[in-house]
Amino acid sequence: DNRGLAVKRSSVPSLADQVANMVAVFDQIDADYRSAAQRPKMLLCGHSVGCYFSEKIVECRSDRVDRVFSLFPAVEDIAGTPRGRQLWPIFYPGVRQLAAGLVDMLVWLLPSAAILGLAGMSRSLSEDSARTVAEKMLHGPCINSILKMAADEMDEIGDLNEELYRRLGHKFVMYYGSNDGWVPTAHHKRMAATNTKGKVYMCQNGYPHSFVTTHSAEMALVVADMLREEMGCWEPVAVVDTAPTIVGRPVAT
C-alpha cells in the first residue's frame, strides 16, 4: 500500500534512517492485524540490501517476525565484494555529483527516444525495466541519492552479524546466487556455517543478483515455493528441468 513512501525528505536518508523507516512501517502493518481474531504470520522478503533491512527488523522485533525470505542477501562487507571494489570510485563525494550532473545534461540534450535507447543497451535490463529507468530514474537528484545511499551501505555494512544468525537463524530462508558479484560464494559458505538453524540455499539455475530486471517471473516461482512450504501445502509449482527451483531443489547446506 506504499506506506513506506509516505515520508518525503529534503535530504538523502542515511542507512540508519532507512532502517528506522522500515521498522516503523513494519510496526504499522503489525498493529493493523494485532486485534484480529487469529493473528496472521508476519513474513518478510528482502532482496540484496533489503535483506539487511529485514535482518534489522528481526533484531528489533524478533517476537513478531515469523519468517524472513532473503534473496541474494547483501548482509556483510559489501565494499569488499568484487562489484563493490569495481564500482566504489563512483560513490565518492564529488564523483557522484558529477555523475548526477552528466545524467541531467544528457536528459536535457537528447530526445526521449535516444534516452530510452541508451537505457535499453544495458544487458541487465528488460524492455519494461529500461523504460522505467529512462522515465523515472534518469534524473540528477535521483542518481545522486542512489549513489549516496549505496556509499553509506558500503561504509556501514561490515562483518556478518553472526550472533543474530546463531540465535534466530531458524527464522531465515536464504537464497544465494552461484555467480554473484555483490554476494560471492564465500558469503554463502560463511552463512551456511553460521546459520545452522535456518535454510541456506545455493541457486542451481544461474539467476543473477539483478534478477528483478531479467528473471522476475522465475524468481517469483522460487518465492512461491518458499511460501507453499511455509504454509504446509508443498506442491512445487516449478518443473525441475525447465523452470526455477527451490525446487530442483537448490542445494541447502
PDB file of C-alpha atoms in Angstrom:
ATOM      1  CA  ASP A   1       0.000   0.000   0.000  1.00  0.00           C
ATOM      2  CA  ASN A   2       3.068   2.284  -0.452  1.00  0.00           C
ATOM      3  CA  ARG A   3       3.187   3.111   3.254  1.00  0.00           C
ATOM      4  CA  GLY A   4       6.975   3.273   3.018  1.00  0.00           C
ATOM      5  CA  LEU A   5       6.711   6.133   0.512  1.00  0.00           C
ATOM      6  CA  ALA A   6       4.659   8.353   2.809  1.00  0.00           C
ATOM      7  CA  VAL A   7       7.526  10.496   4.091  1.00  0.00           C
ATOM      8  CA  LYS A   8       9.173  12.885   1.661  1.00  0.00           C
ATOM      9  CA  ARG A   9      12.621  14.186   2.637  1.00  0.00           C
ATOM     10  CA  SER A  10      14.606  17.211   1.629  1.00  0.00           C
ATOM     11  CA  SER A  11      17.860  15.322   2.249  1.00  0.00           C
ATOM     12  CA  VAL A  12      19.120  11.847   1.375  1.00  0.00           C
ATOM     13  CA  PRO A  13      18.248   9.380   4.165  1.00  0.00           C
ATOM     14  CA  SER A  14      21.124   7.653   5.919  1.00  0.00           C
ATOM     15  CA  LEU A  15      21.296   3.893   6.381  1.00  0.00           C
ATOM     16  CA  ALA A  16      20.044   4.350   9.954  1.00  0.00           C
ATOM     17  CA  ASP A  17      17.141   6.468   8.644  1.00  0.00           C
ATOM     18  CA  GLN A  18      16.197   3.697   6.223  1.00  0.00           C
ATOM     19  CA  VAL A  19      16.298   1.055   8.964  1.00  0.00           C
ATOM     20  CA  ALA A  20      14.163   3.221  11.255  1.00  0.00           C
ATOM     21  CA  ASN A  21      11.629   3.764   8.474  1.00  0.00           C
ATOM     22  CA  MET A  22      11.432   0.045   7.727  1.00  0.00           C
ATOM     23  CA  VAL A  23      10.840  -0.774  11.398  1.00  0.00           C
ATOM     24  CA  ALA A  24       8.168   1.931  11.634  1.00  0.00           C
ATOM     25  CA  VAL A  25       6.355   0.582   8.564  1.00  0.00           C
ATOM     26  CA  PHE A  26       6.525  -2.947   9.994  1.00  0.00           C
ATOM     27  CA  ASP A  27       5.064  -1.692  13.293  1.00  0.00           C
ATOM     28  CA  GLN A  28       2.162  -0.015  11.490  1.00  0.00           C
ATOM     29  CA  ILE A  29       1.317  -3.126   9.492  1.00  0.00           C
ATOM     30  CA  ASP A  30       1.679  -5.347  12.555  1.00  0.00           C
ATOM     31  CA  ALA A  31      -0.633  -3.038  14.536  1.00  0.00           C
ATOM     32  CA  ASP A  32      -3.315  -3.352  11.842  1.00  0.00           C
ATOM     33  CA  TYR A  33      -3.545  -7.095  12.471  1.00  0.00           C
ATOM     34  CA  ARG A  34      -2.917  -7.276  16.208  1.00  0.00           C
ATOM     35  CA  SER A  35      -6.620  -7.161  17.032  1.00  0.00           C
ATOM     36  CA  ALA A  36      -7.511  -9.865  14.502  1.00  0.00           C
ATOM     37  CA  ALA A  37      -9.192 -12.965  15.884  1.00  0.00           C
ATOM     38  CA  GLN A  38      -6.324 -15.056  14.559  1.00  0.00           C
ATOM     39  CA  ARG A  39      -3.015 -13.277  14.182  1.00  0.00           C
ATOM     40  CA  PRO A  40      -1.563 -13.911  10.709  1.00  0.00           C
ATOM     41  CA  LYS A  41       2.040 -14.896  10.200  1.00  0.00           C
ATOM     42  CA  MET A  42       4.345 -11.941   9.682  1.00  0.00           C
ATOM     43  CA  LEU A  43       6.650 -12.769   6.768  1.00  0.00           C
ATOM     44  CA  LEU A  44       9.384 -10.554   5.359  1.00  0.00           C
ATOM     45  CA  CYS A  45      11.038 -10.853   1.969  1.00  0.00           C
ATOM     46  CA  GLY A  46      14.160  -8.907   1.094  1.00  0.00           C
ATOM     47  CA  HIS A  47      16.498  -8.709  -1.873  1.00  0.00           C
ATOM     48  CA  SER A  48      20.161  -7.638  -1.722  1.00  0.00           C
ATOM     49  CA  VAL A  49      20.483  -4.835   0.861  1.00  0.00           C
ATOM     50  CA  GLY A  50      16.787  -5.326   1.563  1.00  0.00           C
ATOM     51  CA  CYS A  51      17.894  -8.482   3.386  1.00  0.00           C
ATOM     52  CA  TYR A  52      19.980  -6.292   5.703  1.00  0.00           C
ATOM     53  CA  PHE A  53      16.862  -4.245   6.495  1.00  0.00           C
ATOM     54  CA  SER A  54      14.911  -7.453   7.144  1.00  0.00           C
ATOM     55  CA  GLU A  55      17.726  -8.588   9.432  1.00  0.00           C
ATOM     56  CA  LYS A  56      17.453  -5.325  11.382  1.00  0.00           C
ATOM     57  CA  ILE A  57      13.680  -5.696  11.741  1.00  0.00           C
ATOM     58  CA  VAL A  58      14.185  -9.187  13.162  1.00  0.00           C
ATOM     59  CA  GLU A  59      16.813  -7.793  15.530  1.00  0.00           C
ATOM     60  CA  CYS A  60      14.309  -5.202  16.819  1.00  0.00           C
ATOM     61  CA  ARG A  61      11.070  -7.227  16.604  1.00  0.00           C
ATOM     62  CA  SER A  62      12.136 -10.859  16.890  1.00  0.00           C
ATOM     63  CA  ASP A  63       8.949 -11.838  18.728  1.00  0.00           C
ATOM     64  CA  ARG A  64       6.756 -10.543  15.899  1.00  0.00           C
ATOM     65  CA  VAL A  65       8.545 -11.807  12.770  1.00  0.00           C
ATOM     66  CA  ASP A  66       7.759 -15.400  11.862  1.00  0.00           C
ATOM     67  CA  ARG A  67       9.926 -15.885   8.780  1.00  0.00           C
ATOM     68  CA  VAL A  68      12.302 -13.978   6.510  1.00  0.00           C
ATOM     69  CA  PHE A  69      12.974 -14.902   2.890  1.00  0.00           C
ATOM     70  CA  SER A  70      16.363 -13.433   1.966  1.00  0.00           C
ATOM     71  CA  LEU A  71      17.171 -13.367  -1.755  1.00  0.00           C
ATOM     72  CA  PHE A  72      20.800 -12.800  -2.753  1.00  0.00           C
ATOM     73  CA  PRO A  73      21.423 -11.338   0.723  1.00  0.00           C
ATOM     74  CA  ALA A  74      23.937  -8.488   0.840  1.00  0.00           C
ATOM     75  CA  VAL A  75      24.347  -8.532   4.615  1.00  0.00           C
ATOM     76  CA  GLU A  76      28.123  -8.344   5.003  1.00  0.00           C
ATOM     77  CA  ASP A  77      31.149  -6.459   3.659  1.00  0.00           C
ATOM     78  CA  ILE A  78      29.569  -5.045   0.508  1.00  0.00           C
ATOM     79  CA  ALA A  79      32.567  -2.817  -0.151  1.00  0.00           C
ATOM     80  CA  GLY A  80      34.873  -5.839  -0.205  1.00  0.00           C
ATOM     81  CA  THR A  81      32.919  -7.764  -2.845  1.00  0.00           C
ATOM     82  CA  PRO A  82      34.065  -7.871  -6.493  1.00  0.00           C
ATOM     83  CA  ARG A  83      31.343  -5.441  -7.591  1.00  0.00           C
ATOM     84  CA  GLY A  84      31.909  -3.221  -4.583  1.00  0.00           C
ATOM     85  CA  ARG A  85      35.618  -2.883  -5.353  1.00  0.00           C
ATOM     86  CA  GLN A  86      34.865  -2.314  -9.029  1.00  0.00           C
ATOM     87  CA  LEU A  87      32.275   0.430  -8.551  1.00  0.00           C
ATOM     88  CA  TRP A  88      33.474   2.116  -5.372  1.00  0.00           C
ATOM     89  CA  PRO A  89      35.022   5.200  -7.070  1.00  0.00           C
ATOM     90  CA  ILE A  90      31.661   6.367  -8.408  1.00  0.00           C
ATOM     91  CA  PHE A  91      30.292   6.602  -4.860  1.00  0.00           C
ATOM     92  CA  TYR A  92      32.852   9.188  -3.708  1.00  0.00           C
ATOM     93  CA  PRO A  93      31.541  12.692  -2.932  1.00  0.00           C
ATOM     94  CA  GLY A  94      32.173  14.901  -5.915  1.00  0.00           C
ATOM     95  CA  VAL A  95      32.274  11.966  -8.319  1.00  0.00           C
ATOM     96  CA  ARG A  96      28.646  11.059  -7.656  1.00  0.00           C
ATOM     97  CA  GLN A  97      27.573  14.711  -8.027  1.00  0.00           C
ATOM     98  CA  LEU A  98      29.455  14.856 -11.320  1.00  0.00           C
ATOM     99  CA  ALA A  99      27.708  11.681 -12.478  1.00  0.00           C
ATOM    100  CA  ALA A 100      24.335  13.153 -11.494  1.00  0.00           C
ATOM    101  CA  GLY A 101      25.117  16.352 -13.391  1.00  0.00           C
ATOM    102  CA  LEU A 102      26.116  14.431 -16.515  1.00  0.00           C
ATOM    103  CA  VAL A 103      22.867  12.488 -16.403  1.00  0.00           C
ATOM    104  CA  ASP A 104      20.878  15.722 -16.185  1.00  0.00           C
ATOM    105  CA  MET A 105      22.849  17.127 -19.127  1.00  0.00           C
ATOM    106  CA  LEU A 106      22.176  14.043 -21.266  1.00  0.00           C
ATOM    107  CA  VAL A 107      18.473  14.128 -20.444  1.00  0.00           C
ATOM    108  CA  TRP A 108      18.356  17.830 -21.394  1.00  0.00           C
ATOM    109  CA  LEU A 109      20.301  17.363 -24.651  1.00  0.00           C
ATOM    110  CA  LEU A 110      18.891  14.105 -26.008  1.00  0.00           C
ATOM    111  CA  PRO A 111      15.345  13.271 -27.087  1.00  0.00           C
ATOM    112  CA  SER A 112      13.352  10.768 -25.035  1.00  0.00           C
ATOM    113  CA  ALA A 113      13.719   8.066 -27.674  1.00  0.00           C
ATOM    114  CA  ALA A 114      17.516   8.335 -27.512  1.00  0.00           C
ATOM    115  CA  ILE A 115      17.490   8.143 -23.708  1.00  0.00           C
ATOM    116  CA  LEU A 116      15.286   5.057 -23.887  1.00  0.00           C
ATOM    117  CA  GLY A 117      17.664   3.549 -26.434  1.00  0.00           C
ATOM    118  CA  LEU A 118      20.655   4.144 -24.149  1.00  0.00           C
ATOM    119  CA  ALA A 119      18.860   2.541 -21.206  1.00  0.00           C
ATOM    120  CA  GLY A 120      17.918  -0.382 -23.434  1.00  0.00           C
ATOM    121  CA  MET A 121      21.582  -1.021 -24.260  1.00  0.00           C
ATOM    122  CA  SER A 122      22.069  -2.458 -20.782  1.00  0.00           C
ATOM    123  CA  ARG A 123      22.173  -6.238 -20.980  1.00  0.00           C
ATOM    124  CA  SER A 124      20.777  -6.465 -17.447  1.00  0.00           C
ATOM    125  CA  LEU A 125      17.518  -4.617 -18.220  1.00  0.00           C
ATOM    126  CA  SER A 126      14.374  -5.941 -19.821  1.00  0.00           C
ATOM    127  CA  GLU A 127      12.463  -3.632 -22.165  1.00  0.00           C
ATOM    128  CA  ASP A 128       9.977  -2.667 -19.442  1.00  0.00           C
ATOM    129  CA  SER A 129      12.761  -2.090 -16.908  1.00  0.00           C
ATOM    130  CA  ALA A 130      14.690   0.061 -19.388  1.00  0.00           C
ATOM    131  CA  ARG A 131      11.598   2.214 -19.884  1.00  0.00           C
ATOM    132  CA  THR A 132      11.149   2.590 -16.122  1.00  0.00           C
ATOM    133  CA  VAL A 133      14.797   3.627 -15.714  1.00  0.00           C
ATOM    134  CA  ALA A 134      14.578   6.121 -18.582  1.00  0.00           C
ATOM    135  CA  GLU A 135      11.326   7.698 -17.440  1.00  0.00           C
ATOM    136  CA  LYS A 136      11.621   7.661 -13.652  1.00  0.00           C
ATOM    137  CA  MET A 137      15.242   7.256 -12.571  1.00  0.00           C
ATOM    138  CA  LEU A 138      17.458   9.142 -15.029  1.00  0.00           C
ATOM    139  CA  HIS A 139      17.340  12.397 -13.117  1.00  0.00           C
ATOM    140  CA  GLY A 140      20.292  14.006 -11.357  1.00  0.00           C
ATOM    141  CA  PRO A 141      18.783  14.146  -7.836  1.00  0.00           C
ATOM    142  CA  CYS A 142      17.664  10.530  -8.094  1.00  0.00           C
ATOM    143  CA  ILE A 143      21.100   9.362  -9.269  1.00  0.00           C
ATOM    144  CA  ASN A 144      22.830  11.331  -6.502  1.00  0.00           C
ATOM    145  CA  SER A 145      20.504   9.855  -3.863  1.00  0.00           C
ATOM    146  CA  ILE A 146      21.059   6.295  -5.121  1.00  0.00           C
ATOM    147  CA  LEU A 147      24.842   6.711  -5.098  1.00  0.00           C
ATOM    148  CA  LYS A 148      24.841   8.388  -1.661  1.00  0.00           C
ATOM    149  CA  MET A 149      22.765   5.607  -0.114  1.00  0.00           C
ATOM    150  CA  ALA A 150      24.993   2.997  -1.769  1.00  0.00           C
ATOM    151  CA  ALA A 151      28.059   4.714  -0.299  1.00  0.00           C
ATOM    152  CA  ASP A 152      26.507   4.580   3.186  1.00  0.00           C
ATOM    153  CA  GLU A 153      25.717   0.897   2.745  1.00  0.00           C
ATOM    154  CA  MET A 154      29.306   0.139   1.738  1.00  0.00           C
ATOM    155  CA  ASP A 155      30.674   2.147   4.657  1.00  0.00           C
ATOM    156  CA  GLU A 156      28.429   0.702   7.337  1.00  0.00           C
ATOM    157  CA  ILE A 157      27.584  -2.889   6.389  1.00  0.00           C
ATOM    158  CA  GLY A 158      30.635  -4.788   7.570  1.00  0.00           C
ATOM    159  CA  ASP A 159      31.048  -8.056   9.442  1.00  0.00           C
ATOM    160  CA  LEU A 160      28.317 -10.675   9.363  1.00  0.00           C
ATOM    161  CA  ASN A 161      26.011 -10.488  12.400  1.00  0.00           C
ATOM    162  CA  GLU A 162      26.893 -13.997  13.499  1.00  0.00           C
ATOM    163  CA  GLU A 163      25.259 -13.652  16.916  1.00  0.00           C
ATOM    164  CA  LEU A 164      21.884 -12.895  15.345  1.00  0.00           C
ATOM    165  CA  TYR A 165      22.000 -15.846  12.955  1.00  0.00           C
ATOM    166  CA  ARG A 166      23.160 -18.272  15.637  1.00  0.00           C
ATOM    167  CA  ARG A 167      20.327 -17.138  17.912  1.00  0.00           C
ATOM    168  CA  LEU A 168      17.499 -16.525  15.414  1.00  0.00           C
ATOM    169  CA  GLY A 169      18.677 -18.295  12.276  1.00  0.00           C
ATOM    170  CA  HIS A 170      15.616 -20.575  12.310  1.00  0.00           C
ATOM    171  CA  LYS A 171      13.562 -17.601  11.135  1.00  0.00           C
ATOM    172  CA  PHE A 172      15.532 -17.252   7.881  1.00  0.00           C
ATOM    173  CA  VAL A 173      15.259 -18.920   4.481  1.00  0.00           C
ATOM    174  CA  MET A 174      18.216 -17.678   2.425  1.00  0.00           C
ATOM    175  CA  TYR A 175      18.803 -17.956  -1.323  1.00  0.00           C
ATOM    176  CA  TYR A 176      22.291 -17.242  -2.695  1.00  0.00           C
ATOM    177  CA  GLY A 177      23.458 -16.871  -6.287  1.00  0.00           C
ATOM    178  CA  SER A 178      26.189 -19.086  -7.691  1.00  0.00           C
ATOM    179  CA  ASN A 179      27.859 -16.259  -9.632  1.00  0.00           C
ATOM    180  CA  ASP A 180      27.080 -13.081  -7.722  1.00  0.00           C
ATOM    181  CA  GLY A 181      29.479 -10.147  -7.764  1.00  0.00           C
ATOM    182  CA  TRP A 182      27.717  -8.497  -4.816  1.00  0.00           C
ATOM    183  CA  VAL A 183      27.323 -11.640  -2.694  1.00  0.00           C
ATOM    184  CA  PRO A 184      30.182 -14.031  -3.539  1.00  0.00           C
ATOM    185  CA  THR A 185      30.022 -17.740  -2.771  1.00  0.00           C
ATOM    186  CA  ALA A 186      32.344 -17.207   0.195  1.00  0.00           C
ATOM    187  CA  HIS A 187      29.452 -15.339   1.858  1.00  0.00           C
ATOM    188  CA  HIS A 188      27.173 -18.335   1.243  1.00  0.00           C
ATOM    189  CA  LYS A 189      29.711 -20.688   2.817  1.00  0.00           C
ATOM    190  CA  ARG A 190      30.133 -18.430   5.846  1.00  0.00           C
ATOM    191  CA  MET A 191      26.377 -18.111   6.313  1.00  0.00           C
ATOM    192  CA  ALA A 192      25.835 -21.864   5.936  1.00  0.00           C
ATOM    193  CA  ALA A 193      28.460 -22.481   8.615  1.00  0.00           C
ATOM    194  CA  THR A 194      26.997 -19.803  10.897  1.00  0.00           C
ATOM    195  CA  ASN A 195      23.265 -20.254  10.447  1.00  0.00           C
ATOM    196  CA  THR A 196      22.825 -23.950  11.139  1.00  0.00           C
ATOM    197  CA  LYS A 197      19.229 -23.488  12.337  1.00  0.00           C
ATOM    198  CA  GLY A 198      17.801 -21.956   9.162  1.00  0.00           C
ATOM    199  CA  LYS A 199      17.727 -22.893   5.485  1.00  0.00           C
ATOM    200  CA  VAL A 200      20.606 -21.630   3.355  1.00  0.00           C
ATOM    201  CA  TYR A 201      20.199 -22.455  -0.336  1.00  0.00           C
ATOM    202  CA  MET A 202      22.503 -22.072  -3.309  1.00  0.00           C
ATOM    203  CA  CYS A 203      20.706 -21.282  -6.579  1.00  0.00           C
ATOM    204  CA  GLN A 204      21.106 -24.045  -9.160  1.00  0.00           C
ATOM    205  CA  ASN A 205      19.620 -22.017 -12.005  1.00  0.00           C
ATOM    206  CA  GLY A 206      22.235 -19.318 -12.567  1.00  0.00           C
ATOM    207  CA  TYR A 207      19.888 -16.426 -11.789  1.00  0.00           C
ATOM    208  CA  PRO A 208      21.723 -13.092 -11.429  1.00  0.00           C
ATOM    209  CA  HIS A 209      21.743 -10.727  -8.469  1.00  0.00           C
ATOM    210  CA  SER A 210      19.734  -8.284 -10.594  1.00  0.00           C
ATOM    211  CA  PHE A 211      17.005 -10.860 -11.253  1.00  0.00           C
ATOM    212  CA  VAL A 212      14.331  -8.181 -10.807  1.00  0.00           C
ATOM    213  CA  THR A 213      15.140  -6.836 -14.278  1.00  0.00           C
ATOM    214  CA  THR A 214      15.638 -10.107 -16.146  1.00  0.00           C
ATOM    215  CA  HIS A 215      14.281 -13.119 -14.231  1.00  0.00           C
ATOM    216  CA  SER A 216      11.466 -11.745 -12.087  1.00  0.00           C
ATOM    217  CA  ALA A 217       8.942 -14.377 -13.197  1.00  0.00           C
ATOM    218  CA  GLU A 218      11.344 -17.234 -12.493  1.00  0.00           C
ATOM    219  CA  MET A 219      12.225 -15.897  -9.049  1.00  0.00           C
ATOM    220  CA  ALA A 220       8.533 -15.350  -8.320  1.00  0.00           C
ATOM    221  CA  LEU A 221       8.122 -19.111  -8.689  1.00  0.00           C
ATOM    222  CA  VAL A 222      11.035 -19.717  -6.339  1.00  0.00           C
ATOM    223  CA  VAL A 223       9.439 -17.466  -3.700  1.00  0.00           C
ATOM    224  CA  ALA A 224       6.060 -19.115  -4.322  1.00  0.00           C
ATOM    225  CA  ASP A 225       7.657 -22.449  -3.485  1.00  0.00           C
ATOM    226  CA  MET A 226       9.077 -20.952  -0.303  1.00  0.00           C
ATOM    227  CA  LEU A 227       5.622 -19.712   0.664  1.00  0.00           C
ATOM    228  CA  ARG A 228       3.985 -23.042  -0.125  1.00  0.00           C
ATOM    229  CA  GLU A 229       6.476 -24.819   2.079  1.00  0.00           C
ATOM    230  CA  GLU A 230       5.943 -22.249   4.839  1.00  0.00           C
ATOM    231  CA  MET A 231       2.172 -22.731   4.650  1.00  0.00           C
ATOM    232  CA  GLY A 232       2.476 -26.507   4.700  1.00  0.00           C
ATOM    233  CA  CYS A 233       0.986 -27.058   1.249  1.00  0.00           C
ATOM    234  CA  TRP A 234       4.100 -28.199  -0.559  1.00  0.00           C
ATOM    235  CA  GLU A 235       3.193 -28.725  -4.174  1.00  0.00           C
ATOM    236  CA  PRO A 236       6.069 -27.366  -6.274  1.00  0.00           C
ATOM    237  CA  VAL A 237       4.903 -25.003  -8.998  1.00  0.00           C
ATOM    238  CA  ALA A 238       8.149 -25.380 -10.951  1.00  0.00           C
ATOM    239  CA  VAL A 239       9.240 -28.162 -13.269  1.00  0.00           C
ATOM    240  CA  VAL A 240      12.776 -29.276 -12.496  1.00  0.00           C
ATOM    241  CA  ASP A 241      14.339 -29.190 -15.963  1.00  0.00           C
ATOM    242  CA  THR A 242      12.615 -26.119 -17.366  1.00  0.00           C
ATOM    243  CA  ALA A 243      11.812 -23.782 -14.510  1.00  0.00           C
ATOM    244  CA  PRO A 244      13.279 -22.419 -11.326  1.00  0.00           C
ATOM    245  CA  THR A 245      13.885 -24.456  -8.316  1.00  0.00           C
ATOM    246  CA  ILE A 246      13.982 -24.267  -4.846  1.00  0.00           C
ATOM    247  CA  VAL A 247      12.687 -26.984  -6.456  1.00  0.00           C
ATOM    248  CA  GLY A 248      15.135 -28.737  -8.403  1.00  0.00           C
ATOM    249  CA  ARG A 249      15.737 -28.104  -5.031  1.00  0.00           C
ATOM    250  CA  PRO A 250      18.593 -25.666  -4.630  1.00  0.00           C
ATOM    251  CA  VAL A 251      21.304 -27.163  -2.503  1.00  0.00           C
ATOM    252  CA  ALA A 252      20.819 -26.481   1.171  1.00  0.00           C
ATOM    253  CA  THR A 253      23.910 -26.778   3.301  1.00  0.00           C
TER     254      THR A 253
END
